[in-house]
XYZ file of C-alpha atoms in Angstrom:
701
model
C 52.486 57.207 -9.348
C 52.680 59.073 -12.706
C 53.430 56.134 -15.070
C 55.319 58.374 -17.515
C 57.608 59.950 -14.965
C 57.558 57.545 -11.982
C 56.729 60.502 -9.704
C 53.805 60.624 -7.279
C 50.696 62.409 -8.658
C 49.568 63.154 -5.157
C 50.504 66.797 -4.468
C 49.832 69.156 -1.644
C 48.197 72.398 -2.998
C 47.940 75.497 -0.997
C 45.103 75.725 1.493
C 42.096 77.420 -0.055
C 39.973 79.950 1.790
C 36.426 79.037 2.778
C 33.567 80.380 0.768
C 29.796 80.133 0.505
C 28.812 77.173 -1.717
C 26.022 77.228 -4.231
C 23.928 74.695 -2.234
C 24.672 74.587 1.448
C 22.998 71.531 3.098
C 21.804 71.030 6.594
C 22.638 67.337 6.675
C 25.554 67.635 9.174
C 23.514 69.693 11.513
C 20.567 67.285 11.296
C 22.655 64.248 12.036
C 24.586 65.911 14.809
C 21.378 67.007 16.463
C 19.684 63.684 16.020
C 16.889 65.286 13.960
C 14.987 64.068 10.892
C 15.483 66.188 7.740
C 12.050 67.626 8.356
C 13.303 69.105 11.624
C 15.839 71.218 9.733
C 12.961 73.070 8.093
C 11.553 74.529 11.277
C 10.016 73.551 14.591
C 7.343 70.874 14.724
C 3.703 72.232 14.707
C 2.293 72.042 18.229
C -1.351 71.669 17.289
C -2.911 68.191 17.470
C -4.918 66.240 14.899
C -7.861 68.086 13.389
C -10.629 66.744 11.381
C -12.586 69.313 9.353
C -14.647 69.239 6.163
C -13.846 65.603 5.707
C -10.043 66.274 5.729
C -7.505 65.478 8.343
C -4.787 67.885 9.580
C -1.743 66.344 11.185
C 1.269 68.143 12.711
C 4.552 67.055 11.138
C 8.008 68.383 11.684
C 8.238 71.537 9.739
C 4.540 72.146 9.304
C 1.164 70.570 8.911
C 0.090 67.811 6.563
C -3.490 67.626 5.266
C -4.840 64.432 3.827
C -8.012 64.079 1.896
C -9.485 60.560 2.686
C -11.765 60.903 -0.317
C -8.836 60.778 -2.769
C -5.715 60.264 -0.602
C -4.318 63.573 -1.913
C -1.774 65.113 0.650
C -0.733 68.791 0.913
C 1.603 70.321 3.475
C 1.601 73.815 4.871
C 5.228 74.670 6.082
C 5.900 76.743 9.063
C 7.005 79.613 6.805
C 3.694 79.625 4.997
C 4.367 77.680 1.860
C 1.985 75.043 0.469
C 3.464 71.857 -0.984
C 1.723 69.164 -2.941
C 2.970 65.952 -1.285
C 0.803 63.516 -3.276
C -1.850 63.877 -5.943
C -4.956 61.765 -5.584
C -4.457 58.012 -5.906
C -4.230 56.966 -9.585
C -6.965 54.398 -8.911
C -9.621 55.841 -6.758
C -9.895 54.053 -3.350
C -13.676 54.595 -3.286
C -15.978 56.406 -0.929
C -14.464 56.614 2.604
C -16.230 55.929 5.783
C -16.536 58.433 8.680
C -13.125 59.651 9.872
C -12.400 59.323 13.547
C -9.539 60.458 15.697
C -7.239 57.718 16.983
C -4.322 58.627 19.290
C -1.843 60.657 17.377
C -3.783 60.250 14.164
C -7.097 59.312 12.470
C -8.798 56.245 11.102
C -11.205 55.570 8.233
C -11.988 52.839 5.696
C -12.990 52.218 2.092
C -15.644 49.428 2.434
C -16.041 49.047 -1.310
C -12.324 48.172 -1.724
C -11.967 46.280 1.572
C -9.334 48.828 2.756
C -8.796 50.258 6.251
C -6.654 53.379 6.653
C -4.686 54.976 9.440
C -2.849 58.203 9.377
C -0.595 58.975 12.376
C 2.474 60.940 13.389
C 5.668 59.263 14.420
C 8.835 61.294 15.197
C 7.761 64.238 13.030
C 6.724 62.032 10.039
C 3.273 61.371 8.595
C 2.685 57.647 8.398
C -0.185 56.365 6.301
C -0.997 52.624 6.571
C -3.515 50.954 4.282
C -4.543 47.380 5.129
C -6.521 45.307 2.781
C -8.815 42.263 3.466
C -8.361 41.033 -0.212
C -5.802 40.923 -2.982
C -5.561 43.895 -5.219
C -3.374 46.869 -6.026
C -3.272 50.556 -5.244
C -1.180 53.220 -7.209
C -0.361 55.809 -4.537
C 1.286 58.148 -3.662
C 1.509 60.081 -6.855
C 4.610 62.269 -6.533
C 6.450 65.093 -8.216
C 3.253 66.972 -9.257
C 4.048 70.159 -7.344
C 4.838 72.910 -9.830
C 7.874 73.750 -7.679
C 9.350 70.307 -8.060
C 12.919 70.591 -9.433
C 14.649 67.221 -8.859
C 13.768 63.618 -8.223
C 16.139 61.551 -5.971
C 16.237 57.853 -6.784
C 18.389 55.102 -4.973
C 19.516 53.329 -8.106
C 22.835 51.892 -6.893
C 24.621 54.634 -5.121
C 22.031 57.217 -6.053
C 20.761 59.704 -8.613
C 19.239 63.209 -8.404
C 17.497 63.948 -11.643
C 16.323 67.474 -12.644
C 12.666 66.852 -13.420
C 12.799 68.735 -16.622
C 16.020 67.158 -17.836
C 15.537 66.391 -21.618
C 17.710 63.246 -21.427
C 15.765 61.659 -18.472
C 12.393 62.595 -19.944
C 13.334 60.977 -23.235
C 13.404 57.408 -24.456
C 17.182 57.591 -24.399
C 17.250 57.215 -20.659
C 14.811 54.382 -20.648
C 13.256 55.692 -17.352
C 9.953 56.970 -18.473
C 7.526 54.288 -18.925
C 9.429 51.862 -16.716
C 8.645 50.463 -13.270
C 11.101 49.302 -10.692
C 10.569 46.874 -7.749
C 11.456 48.764 -4.543
C 12.677 45.638 -2.758
C 14.962 44.305 -5.499
C 15.835 47.110 -7.968
C 16.265 50.081 -5.585
C 18.985 49.945 -2.947
C 17.036 51.899 -0.407
C 13.171 51.927 0.087
C 12.921 55.588 -0.340
C 12.683 58.374 -3.006
C 12.383 62.072 -2.770
C 11.768 65.448 -4.488
C 13.309 68.855 -4.196
C 10.489 71.327 -4.258
C 12.071 74.699 -5.040
C 14.618 76.407 -2.756
C 15.111 74.776 0.694
C 12.148 72.422 0.588
C 11.477 68.842 -0.308
C 9.684 65.624 0.545
C 10.965 62.192 1.380
C 8.873 59.127 0.634
C 9.771 55.935 2.649
C 8.098 52.590 2.217
C 9.081 50.208 5.029
C 6.622 47.736 3.467
C 8.917 47.513 0.351
C 8.058 43.941 -0.549
C 5.228 44.113 -3.074
C 5.872 47.814 -3.763
C 7.110 49.188 -7.064
C 7.780 52.637 -8.407
C 6.706 53.702 -11.885
C 8.026 56.723 -13.782
C 6.173 58.998 -16.207
C 6.850 62.278 -17.987
C 4.010 64.839 -17.963
C 4.624 68.164 -19.630
C 8.208 67.281 -19.927
C 8.653 66.726 -16.149
C 9.410 63.574 -14.217
C 6.749 61.989 -11.948
C 6.988 58.848 -9.853
C 4.055 56.790 -8.672
C 4.277 54.012 -6.158
C 2.179 50.928 -6.565
C 1.499 48.260 -3.906
C 0.224 44.814 -4.510
C -1.918 43.540 -1.513
C -1.487 39.748 -1.444
C -2.648 37.424 1.278
C -0.345 34.561 -0.094
C 2.613 36.811 -0.039
C 1.776 38.482 3.284
C 1.632 42.007 1.828
C -1.793 43.018 2.879
C -0.436 46.012 4.791
C 1.100 48.984 3.002
C 2.837 51.917 4.852
C 4.302 55.098 3.442
C 6.136 57.531 5.670
C 6.274 61.105 4.495
C 8.759 63.783 5.726
C 9.227 67.364 4.884
C 12.940 67.968 4.214
C 15.338 70.800 3.460
C 15.209 69.778 -0.164
C 18.890 68.673 -0.413
C 19.690 65.939 -3.001
C 20.556 63.512 -0.109
C 17.719 64.482 2.182
C 15.664 61.238 1.529
C 18.782 59.228 2.553
C 19.190 61.239 5.742
C 15.583 60.600 6.535
C 16.091 56.861 5.943
C 19.265 56.658 8.056
C 17.281 58.200 10.897
C 14.458 55.676 10.358
C 16.979 52.764 10.525
C 18.511 54.104 13.662
C 15.153 54.771 15.291
C 14.031 51.248 14.621
C 17.218 49.382 15.655
C 18.129 48.488 11.975
C 21.307 50.550 11.493
C 24.473 48.532 11.671
C 27.849 49.888 12.844
C 31.055 49.048 11.030
C 32.995 49.985 14.182
C 31.063 47.486 16.200
C 31.551 44.846 13.513
C 35.258 45.460 13.792
C 35.100 45.226 17.564
C 33.461 41.810 17.301
C 35.716 40.599 14.548
C 39.038 42.498 14.205
C 39.633 40.909 10.784
C 36.946 43.260 9.534
C 39.210 46.179 10.213
C 41.375 45.053 7.297
C 38.707 46.371 5.022
C 39.561 49.918 5.990
C 41.908 51.350 3.375
C 41.480 48.299 1.073
C 40.650 48.034 -2.555
C 38.828 44.961 -3.713
C 40.051 42.522 -6.473
C 39.150 39.090 -7.858
C 42.326 37.133 -8.712
C 42.870 34.545 -11.413
C 45.927 32.343 -12.311
C 49.213 33.470 -10.775
C 47.848 36.512 -9.008
C 45.992 34.231 -6.500
C 49.262 32.408 -5.717
C 51.651 33.264 -2.999
C 54.249 34.667 -5.364
C 51.703 36.942 -7.044
C 50.501 38.130 -3.738
C 54.041 38.968 -2.528
C 54.465 40.985 -5.739
C 51.407 42.965 -5.046
C 52.584 43.790 -1.596
C 56.015 44.731 -2.839
C 54.461 47.434 -5.059
C 53.091 49.133 -2.054
C 49.546 47.724 -1.978
C 49.158 47.835 1.700
C 45.592 46.548 2.089
C 43.458 44.420 -0.214
C 40.307 42.294 -0.237
C 41.212 39.383 -2.512
C 38.449 37.121 -3.803
C 38.645 33.959 -5.707
C 36.287 31.565 -7.486
C 35.363 28.456 -5.552
C 36.439 26.372 -8.511
C 38.641 23.351 -9.020
C 41.849 25.324 -8.243
C 41.041 27.580 -5.257
C 43.601 29.413 -3.237
C 45.642 27.056 -1.110
C 46.614 27.378 2.489
C 50.029 28.675 1.447
C 48.400 31.261 -0.803
C 46.087 32.468 1.914
C 48.846 32.515 4.452
C 50.882 34.800 2.070
C 47.907 37.089 1.831
C 47.476 37.224 5.529
C 51.166 38.170 5.912
C 50.642 41.000 3.503
C 47.703 42.334 5.687
C 45.173 41.279 3.062
C 41.687 39.688 3.509
C 41.007 36.647 1.385
C 37.658 35.011 0.663
C 36.012 32.559 -1.748
C 33.090 33.624 -4.003
C 30.144 31.328 -3.372
C 26.404 31.117 -3.857
C 23.608 29.355 -2.027
C 21.108 30.183 -4.626
C 21.442 27.929 -7.666
C 21.197 24.250 -8.249
C 22.013 22.301 -11.400
C 22.864 18.731 -12.561
C 26.621 18.326 -12.656
C 28.063 18.628 -16.139
C 31.246 19.815 -17.831
C 30.212 23.513 -17.735
C 28.379 23.420 -14.432
C 29.826 25.985 -11.917
C 30.998 24.015 -8.789
C 28.838 26.086 -6.444
C 25.710 25.028 -8.296
C 26.304 21.353 -7.463
C 24.909 19.923 -4.247
C 24.885 16.500 -2.582
C 21.892 14.162 -2.219
C 18.740 15.401 -3.816
C 19.071 19.072 -3.019
C 18.574 19.615 -6.806
C 15.854 19.406 -7.804
C 13.980 18.828 -4.517
C 15.000 22.259 -3.102
C 13.827 24.209 -6.246
C 11.642 27.271 -5.717
C 8.239 26.277 -7.274
C 6.101 28.807 -9.048
C 2.366 28.871 -8.813
C 1.979 26.529 -11.759
C 4.422 24.001 -10.108
C 7.284 24.631 -12.498
C 10.797 25.388 -11.034
C 11.946 28.978 -10.935
C 14.717 28.992 -13.598
C 18.124 29.652 -12.246
C 21.189 31.695 -13.521
C 21.084 31.952 -17.340
C 17.926 29.870 -17.252
C 19.985 26.863 -16.151
C 18.835 24.583 -13.302
C 16.733 26.430 -10.664
C 16.831 28.899 -7.828
C 16.914 27.018 -4.612
C 14.547 27.712 -1.782
C 16.032 29.391 1.377
C 13.178 27.787 3.309
C 14.176 24.361 2.133
C 17.634 24.904 3.331
C 16.545 26.279 6.632
C 14.372 23.237 7.240
C 17.156 20.866 6.421
C 20.187 22.630 7.942
C 19.772 21.485 11.570
C 20.139 17.820 10.442
C 21.839 17.837 7.024
C 24.222 20.860 7.382
C 24.373 21.499 3.611
C 25.276 25.215 4.032
C 27.705 24.567 6.907
C 29.504 21.826 5.082
C 29.831 23.992 1.987
C 31.210 26.939 3.985
C 33.520 24.833 6.090
C 35.088 23.264 2.983
C 35.665 26.637 1.292
C 37.409 28.234 4.215
C 39.442 25.202 5.244
C 42.567 26.861 3.930
C 42.252 29.631 6.453
C 40.179 32.255 4.511
C 38.725 34.900 6.942
C 36.256 36.408 4.570
C 33.407 35.078 2.375
C 31.428 36.525 -0.544
C 27.921 35.145 -0.863
C 26.444 36.024 -4.152
C 22.819 36.919 -4.539
C 21.713 36.621 -0.969
C 21.527 40.372 -0.183
C 20.648 41.389 -3.773
C 16.890 41.427 -3.043
C 15.524 39.176 -5.691
C 13.097 37.520 -3.320
C 10.917 34.526 -4.129
C 7.549 33.106 -3.101
C 7.837 29.283 -2.971
C 4.669 27.269 -3.711
C 6.130 23.874 -2.967
C 4.142 22.244 -0.210
C 7.281 20.665 1.236
C 8.818 24.125 1.892
C 6.276 26.930 1.337
C 7.698 30.458 1.725
C 6.598 34.043 1.236
C 9.046 36.738 0.004
C 9.329 38.146 3.487
C 10.248 34.676 4.765
C 12.784 34.327 2.015
C 14.417 37.625 3.117
C 14.334 36.526 6.816
C 15.957 33.238 5.926
C 18.785 34.955 3.970
C 19.409 37.342 6.861
C 19.645 34.432 9.289
C 22.142 32.526 7.321
C 24.222 35.531 6.475
C 24.248 36.342 10.221
C 25.443 32.860 11.024
C 28.373 33.395 8.707
C 29.098 36.809 10.309
C 29.069 35.407 13.927
C 30.584 31.995 13.249
C 27.534 30.033 14.264
C 27.007 28.586 10.813
C 28.539 25.319 12.085
C 27.538 23.280 15.132
C 31.200 23.518 16.265
C 31.405 27.215 16.476
C 33.835 28.604 13.855
C 35.719 31.916 13.591
C 33.424 34.626 12.362
C 33.731 35.494 8.704
C 34.034 38.991 7.151
C 30.899 38.675 4.929
C 30.120 40.389 1.692
C 27.288 39.881 -0.861
C 25.975 41.178 -4.082
C 24.338 44.563 -4.626
C 23.109 44.679 -0.977
C 19.765 46.119 -0.270
C 19.762 48.289 2.835
C 17.765 45.627 4.762
C 21.056 43.590 4.863
C 23.180 46.303 6.270
C 23.546 44.780 9.743
C 24.619 41.384 8.562
C 27.270 42.420 6.006
C 30.685 44.064 6.276
C 30.823 44.909 2.507
C 28.972 44.564 -0.719
C 29.784 44.560 -4.408
C 27.223 46.116 -6.677
C 25.285 48.786 -4.726
C 27.759 51.337 -5.904
C 26.574 50.910 -9.605
C 23.307 52.582 -10.745
C 22.862 49.737 -13.176
C 21.090 50.620 -16.457
C 18.897 48.007 -18.072
C 21.076 48.079 -21.161
C 24.087 46.784 -19.212
C 22.832 43.194 -19.598
C 22.692 43.339 -23.408
C 26.123 44.860 -23.294
C 27.520 42.002 -21.120
C 25.635 39.130 -22.817
C 26.001 40.376 -26.420
C 22.272 39.984 -26.997
C 20.910 43.473 -27.999
C 18.475 42.296 -30.599
C 18.729 38.534 -30.250
C 17.492 36.061 -27.632
C 19.838 34.179 -25.283
C 19.346 30.951 -27.215
C 20.562 32.643 -30.459
C 24.106 33.660 -31.448
C 25.399 36.990 -29.954
C 24.601 39.950 -32.114
C 27.440 42.044 -30.602
C 30.431 40.261 -29.066
C 32.276 43.555 -28.039
C 32.047 42.823 -24.237
C 33.693 39.407 -24.609
C 33.035 35.903 -23.388
C 34.335 33.455 -20.811
C 37.591 32.668 -22.494
C 40.492 32.342 -21.984
C 39.993 30.490 -18.653
C 42.845 32.298 -16.871
C 41.676 35.801 -17.796
C 38.113 35.644 -19.281
C 37.357 38.545 -21.759
C 34.027 39.233 -20.038
C 35.984 40.487 -16.965
C 39.365 41.531 -18.343
C 38.875 42.945 -21.834
C 38.668 46.653 -21.779
C 35.707 47.893 -23.810
C 34.862 51.259 -25.254
C 31.714 52.694 -26.985
C 33.437 52.361 -30.280
C 34.076 48.600 -29.805
C 30.341 47.978 -30.211
C 28.660 47.685 -33.616
C 27.557 51.027 -35.054
C 23.854 50.254 -34.507
C 24.394 49.708 -30.767
C 26.788 52.551 -29.951
C 24.090 55.103 -29.127
C 22.426 52.746 -26.663
C 25.793 51.994 -25.023
C 26.670 55.589 -24.698
C 23.277 56.445 -23.195
C 23.486 53.582 -20.711
C 26.962 54.786 -19.539
C 25.644 58.361 -19.317
C 22.786 57.163 -17.169
C 25.161 55.227 -14.936
C 28.254 57.534 -14.620
C 27.445 61.186 -15.593
C 28.458 62.947 -12.351
C 25.859 65.659 -12.879
C 23.270 63.180 -11.976
C 25.094 61.167 -9.301
C 24.535 61.726 -5.540
C 25.653 59.558 -2.627
C 22.271 58.335 -1.327
C 23.507 54.939 -0.305
C 26.563 56.368 1.475
C 24.467 58.971 3.249
C 22.206 56.199 4.573
C 24.800 53.559 5.300
C 28.354 54.788 5.168
C 29.831 53.621 8.543
C 27.633 50.539 8.479
C 29.084 48.618 5.592
C 31.552 49.167 2.706
C 30.123 49.532 -0.676
C 31.771 48.928 -4.059
C 30.693 48.559 -7.717
C 29.663 45.396 -9.408
C 32.449 42.922 -9.615
C 32.025 42.351 -13.417
C 32.575 46.020 -13.899
C 36.115 46.052 -12.743
C 38.004 49.393 -12.861
C 39.809 48.341 -16.006
C 36.701 47.197 -17.852
C 35.557 50.623 -18.876
C 38.635 52.735 -19.712
C 36.592 55.811 -20.848
C 35.067 56.055 -17.466
C 38.248 55.586 -15.339
C 38.695 59.116 -14.346
C 35.122 59.686 -13.343
C 34.967 56.426 -11.407
C 38.098 57.122 -9.546
C 36.931 60.635 -8.552
C 33.539 59.240 -7.500
C 35.380 56.518 -5.326
C 37.415 59.189 -3.508
C 34.468 61.615 -3.161
C 32.272 58.918 -1.719
C 35.039 57.229 0.282
C 34.404 53.897 -1.282
C 36.889 51.353 -2.680
C 37.452 50.455 -6.278
C 37.082 46.884 -7.495
C 39.647 45.229 -9.822
C 40.267 41.948 -11.523
C 43.887 40.560 -11.666
C 45.548 37.792 -13.561
C 49.116 37.403 -14.691
C 47.698 35.826 -17.869
C 46.090 39.244 -18.688
C 48.176 41.288 -21.049
C 47.001 44.427 -19.228
C 47.942 43.063 -15.837
C 51.037 45.124 -15.231
C 49.039 48.306 -16.025
C 46.161 47.254 -13.806
C 48.436 46.483 -10.848
C 50.224 49.837 -11.203
C 46.934 51.676 -11.314
C 45.678 49.741 -8.304
C 48.801 50.526 -6.304
C 48.805 54.220 -7.127
C 45.121 54.809 -6.406
C 45.081 52.649 -3.225
C 48.035 54.599 -1.857
C 45.930 57.690 -2.074
C 42.743 56.145 -0.850
C 44.131 54.036 2.109
C 44.692 56.814 4.747
C 41.361 58.463 3.857
C 39.358 55.367 4.230
C 41.140 54.288 7.320
C 40.224 57.575 8.846
C 36.627 57.946 7.721
C 35.503 54.443 6.468
C 33.581 53.793 9.702
C 32.131 57.278 10.030
C 28.943 58.885 8.643
C 28.820 60.926 5.493
C 27.503 64.090 7.003
C 27.424 66.596 4.156
C 27.163 66.647 0.334
C 27.421 69.893 -1.753
C 27.419 70.912 -5.383
C 29.802 73.803 -5.554
C 28.954 74.938 -9.140
C 25.689 75.410 -10.957
C 26.571 72.643 -13.530
C 27.206 70.161 -10.697
C 30.767 69.411 -11.866
C 32.414 70.365 -8.630
C 31.205 68.413 -5.611
C 32.150 68.032 -1.963
C 31.621 65.584 0.825
C 32.295 65.650 4.524
C 32.609 62.556 6.827
C 32.148 62.536 10.500
C 32.647 65.830 12.372
C 35.096 67.054 9.674
C 37.245 64.003 9.864
C 37.563 64.045 6.138
C 36.582 66.635 3.468
C 36.803 65.707 -0.149
C 36.402 67.992 -3.202
C 36.197 66.498 -6.681
C 36.231 68.487 -9.942
C 34.595 66.400 -12.654
C 34.800 69.340 -15.198
C 37.559 70.639 -17.387
C 37.945 74.082 -15.988
C 39.944 75.033 -12.748
C 37.658 75.725 -9.896
C 39.144 77.525 -6.842
C 42.638 76.280 -7.757
C 41.430 72.685 -8.153
C 42.084 71.529 -11.745
C 39.449 69.697 -13.733
C 39.698 65.909 -13.398
C 41.345 66.174 -9.934
C 40.330 65.680 -6.250
C 41.564 67.261 -3.051
C 41.055 65.329 0.259
C 41.842 66.882 3.650
C 41.999 64.951 6.925
C 41.086 67.035 10.008
C 43.932 69.048 11.001
C 45.938 68.233 7.890
C 46.741 69.665 4.501
C 44.812 68.987 1.327
C 46.205 66.064 -0.667
C 45.626 66.047 -4.408
C 45.024 63.177 -6.873
C 44.654 63.713 -10.631
C 43.609 60.249 -11.940
C 44.579 60.960 -15.499
C 48.215 61.056 -14.387
C 47.760 57.633 -12.871
C 45.544 55.658 -15.220
C 45.506 55.182 -19.023
């Protein structure tokens, strides 16, 4: 609704004629044909493995890859005669290689001086290189982005970024990328990155052994490079390191297409349609925005008001605090067609005190005996350095007899909640536990988390089988896609400066007073400023504004955003932004965030409280935007994202397609009209229907 006039801002523009786009992608064709992105570049080379002059040629989809065992440099010769640099030599030389021998579909050799054995092989058109170490150590390889034709780097930060390699912002200290290093398992949402190498060519780098692997960024000659580094550790079971290389069509989402195929080929790609079949309550997520409720908005009367305003579907979360939603409140939400679930965490333990979150308090001696122990025997500090992180292995060992997790869950859904939000479990911050009573590797930590999330999903978390729960978690790594129905956080390409913004500690330590309180704290209780107070760049102190503006640019500038996560996982789970970044929290980014949500077919996340002075405005905006979103998401939410295009050279006009043309969305992030679509507006067309237009500025304020 247009707040000023009360009229709908969703209009039906005239149908536009088709035209050739600036960048036409082969994603839809590749997905429909069941091909890897490499296969779109040309037929697979028919020749076999060839060893010559100490080098190894291997046929890959789209050409031939040549690896030099002496340095681990890799080049590729495409079927149309181009030579691409896939990787420079390893940054730390692996040493003199042994004699190279053929082995099945590949070749083997070793580096005796480093205790490394190597295998290069072909699998479904990809080149897979596996390095196995007999000792602890590190290897910095592959070294990527060194080809002179490299034009863009694709990174799965949150939803995803495609960064022009020569972009001044991203090569400068302002972006805080260059000189940084990110853990693939916990800081990237997909274990993959990629480069566009000129027109119609690119390379995808996939690390299925993501635990122990990181990605470091450098700028050389004003151009972005990315180097992977793997830590071989016997104690952490990371002695094997595999990288899968694919030639692609160079599209900005090609690495995600490659990864989606990898997941499908290895039985690791979940299906939202199948999740709905197994638990029909999951279907209520289609068309729903998400919101966390406080005070009266979590009560029956507040819920009925939301429904009366036309909010047809909603996922409604609430804190597992001393005043949770009652059976009557949950029943009212169910009558409205909403899903309701508590916010919980199995990750933290603390001594009970006046300020201790209820979900950090456990019975018996869970705290501190379940604490993750570091190598020096000290506990791994918990949230805000309080208490400790609890070992998933300790819980797994105790659960068959003590039922700590089952008892917690049963108590929180006793009022009839059909959903559950489990903080942290899918976020990827994995731990090695050195406690002799419950030792654990990072891989075991991940497996434990997947197991307990799956028990919530299928209802087997209790010995007396319970109804399955519609499960969500925080910032879900792709490895959790089969267990979850939704996540909050993987939609946000979080910048490191977000945490100083939220905590108020730009130049001070957490134990000191805040040096910038702009974001707000945890009062008032019924509508805490940290979640509800709108914040603009100008609200911060002058000395912090430039950093805040740069952080928001790194997170939300549409010229850099691409739907990598949706390309890989749309149709498997539903992805939203971080819950502390509610739609109302950043008013200057509202239009961009609304357009991105419609373009990516992903829900917006809100916070609601009748004690918040902005609540009426928030509810009106939620109702208007959800009215537009609901039919689009109900039609396409369980389908693949099959195409992404930039329609203008400045990347301000973008288009997505879902399924076999089920939904086509065009968003104009600029200010000028493009092909009859005004700046700041989006058109969405369901198959066989007419375009429907939304201009968020007419809805939000």
